[in-house]
Amino acid sequence: IDGQPAGAPAIIKIYTLLGELTQTLPVSGGQASWNLENSRNQSVASGLYIVVLDGEDALGNRVHQSRPVVVIH
């Protein structure tokens, strides 16, 4: 998800289409990396996931964005 300033606090949450939280990732330097594992360190299944960014912009305003992500193994 673009637009997150490098120094601003943020977190990314990844959900299944059923709304189950799969993984939570910290954003560092404006970036986050997902190893395609869930919070129990198990590989996620192929499918569609929703990635949600919650954070602040450079002015301290709340940023909330979501994007679909397709995982294919």
PDB file of C-alpha atoms in Angstrom:
ATOM      1  CA  ILE A   1       0.000   0.000   0.000  1.00  0.00           C
ATOM      2  CA  ASP A   2       1.576   3.241  -1.105  1.00  0.00           C
ATOM      3  CA  GLY A   3       1.577   6.572   0.659  1.00  0.00           C
ATOM      4  CA  GLN A   4       2.798   5.675   4.139  1.00  0.00           C
ATOM      5  CA  PRO A   5       5.589   8.051   5.227  1.00  0.00           C
ATOM      6  CA  ALA A   6       8.787   6.279   6.245  1.00  0.00           C
ATOM      7  CA  GLY A   7       8.869   7.715   9.765  1.00  0.00           C
ATOM      8  CA  ALA A   8       5.172   7.516  10.589  1.00  0.00           C
ATOM      9  CA  PRO A   9       3.806   4.827  12.934  1.00  0.00           C
ATOM     10  CA  ALA A  10       1.749   2.166  11.155  1.00  0.00           C
ATOM     11  CA  ILE A  11       0.691  -1.463  11.253  1.00  0.00           C
ATOM     12  CA  ILE A  12      -0.589  -3.840   8.587  1.00  0.00           C
ATOM     13  CA  LYS A  13      -3.202  -6.492   9.281  1.00  0.00           C
ATOM     14  CA  ILE A  14      -3.939  -9.276   6.821  1.00  0.00           C
ATOM     15  CA  TYR A  15      -7.383 -10.891   6.786  1.00  0.00           C
ATOM     16  CA  THR A  16      -9.018 -13.800   5.000  1.00  0.00           C
ATOM     17  CA  LEU A  17     -12.198 -13.105   3.048  1.00  0.00           C
ATOM     18  CA  LEU A  18     -14.095 -14.494   6.045  1.00  0.00           C
ATOM     19  CA  GLY A  19     -12.657 -11.703   8.182  1.00  0.00           C
ATOM     20  CA  GLU A  20     -10.253 -13.864  10.156  1.00  0.00           C
ATOM     21  CA  LEU A  21      -7.040 -12.083  11.133  1.00  0.00           C
ATOM     22  CA  THR A  22      -4.171 -13.977   9.525  1.00  0.00           C
ATOM     23  CA  GLN A  23      -1.134 -11.871  10.358  1.00  0.00           C
ATOM     24  CA  THR A  24      -0.139  -8.520  11.863  1.00  0.00           C
ATOM     25  CA  LEU A  25       2.978  -6.795  10.546  1.00  0.00           C
ATOM     26  CA  PRO A  26       4.825  -3.710  11.754  1.00  0.00           C
ATOM     27  CA  VAL A  27       5.656  -1.059   9.173  1.00  0.00           C
ATOM     28  CA  SER A  28       9.282   0.044   9.350  1.00  0.00           C
ATOM     29  CA  GLY A  29      10.820   2.650   7.085  1.00  0.00           C
ATOM     30  CA  GLY A  30       7.528   2.876   5.196  1.00  0.00           C
ATOM     31  CA  GLN A  31       7.647  -0.835   4.293  1.00  0.00           C
ATOM     32  CA  ALA A  32       6.429  -4.185   5.571  1.00  0.00           C
ATOM     33  CA  SER A  33       7.248  -7.689   4.402  1.00  0.00           C
ATOM     34  CA  TRP A  34       4.984 -10.744   4.634  1.00  0.00           C
ATOM     35  CA  ASN A  35       6.535 -14.207   4.476  1.00  0.00           C
ATOM     36  CA  LEU A  36       3.121 -15.709   3.535  1.00  0.00           C
ATOM     37  CA  GLU A  37       2.785 -17.277   6.979  1.00  0.00           C
ATOM     38  CA  ASN A  38      -0.008 -16.773   9.491  1.00  0.00           C
ATOM     39  CA  SER A  39       0.497 -15.778  13.129  1.00  0.00           C
ATOM     40  CA  ARG A  40       1.092 -19.469  13.991  1.00  0.00           C
ATOM     41  CA  ASN A  41       4.043 -19.599  11.534  1.00  0.00           C
ATOM     42  CA  GLN A  42       2.117 -21.832   9.118  1.00  0.00           C
ATOM     43  CA  SER A  43       2.045 -21.174   5.372  1.00  0.00           C
ATOM     44  CA  VAL A  44      -1.210 -19.572   4.285  1.00  0.00           C
ATOM     45  CA  ALA A  45      -3.351 -21.199   1.626  1.00  0.00           C
ATOM     46  CA  SER A  46      -3.523 -19.866  -1.913  1.00  0.00           C
ATOM     47  CA  GLY A  47      -6.360 -17.406  -2.233  1.00  0.00           C
ATOM     48  CA  LEU A  48      -7.482 -13.829  -1.823  1.00  0.00           C
ATOM     49  CA  TYR A  49      -6.552 -11.831   1.281  1.00  0.00           C
ATOM     50  CA  ILE A  50      -7.334  -8.285   2.377  1.00  0.00           C
ATOM     51  CA  VAL A  51      -4.388  -6.162   3.519  1.00  0.00           C
ATOM     52  CA  VAL A  52      -5.309  -3.266   5.810  1.00  0.00           C
ATOM     53  CA  LEU A  53      -2.940  -0.417   6.662  1.00  0.00           C
ATOM     54  CA  ASP A  54      -3.622   1.621   9.802  1.00  0.00           C
ATOM     55  CA  GLY A  55      -1.299   4.467  10.622  1.00  0.00           C
ATOM     56  CA  GLU A  56      -0.663   8.186  10.511  1.00  0.00           C
ATOM     57  CA  ASP A  57       0.496  10.503   7.767  1.00  0.00           C
ATOM     58  CA  ALA A  58       3.282  13.075   8.208  1.00  0.00           C
ATOM     59  CA  LEU A  59       0.786  15.523   9.765  1.00  0.00           C
ATOM     60  CA  GLY A  60      -0.506  13.016  12.318  1.00  0.00           C
ATOM     61  CA  ASN A  61      -3.781  12.383  10.491  1.00  0.00           C
ATOM     62  CA  ARG A  62      -5.156   8.849  10.590  1.00  0.00           C
ATOM     63  CA  VAL A  63      -4.547   6.745   7.469  1.00  0.00           C
ATOM     64  CA  HIS A  64      -6.695   3.676   6.825  1.00  0.00           C
ATOM     65  CA  GLN A  65      -6.368   1.856   3.498  1.00  0.00           C
ATOM     66  CA  SER A  66      -7.131  -1.647   2.301  1.00  0.00           C
ATOM     67  CA  ARG A  67      -6.135  -3.631  -0.775  1.00  0.00           C
ATOM     68  CA  PRO A  68      -6.796  -7.156  -2.020  1.00  0.00           C
ATOM     69  CA  VAL A  69      -3.797  -9.465  -2.388  1.00  0.00           C
ATOM     70  CA  VAL A  70      -3.755 -12.767  -4.261  1.00  0.00           C
ATOM     71  CA  VAL A  71      -1.502 -15.549  -2.941  1.00  0.00           C
ATOM     72  CA  ILE A  72      -0.646 -18.325  -5.397  1.00  0.00           C
ATOM     73  CA  HIS A  73       1.664 -21.153  -4.362  1.00  0.00           C
TER      74      HIS A  73
END
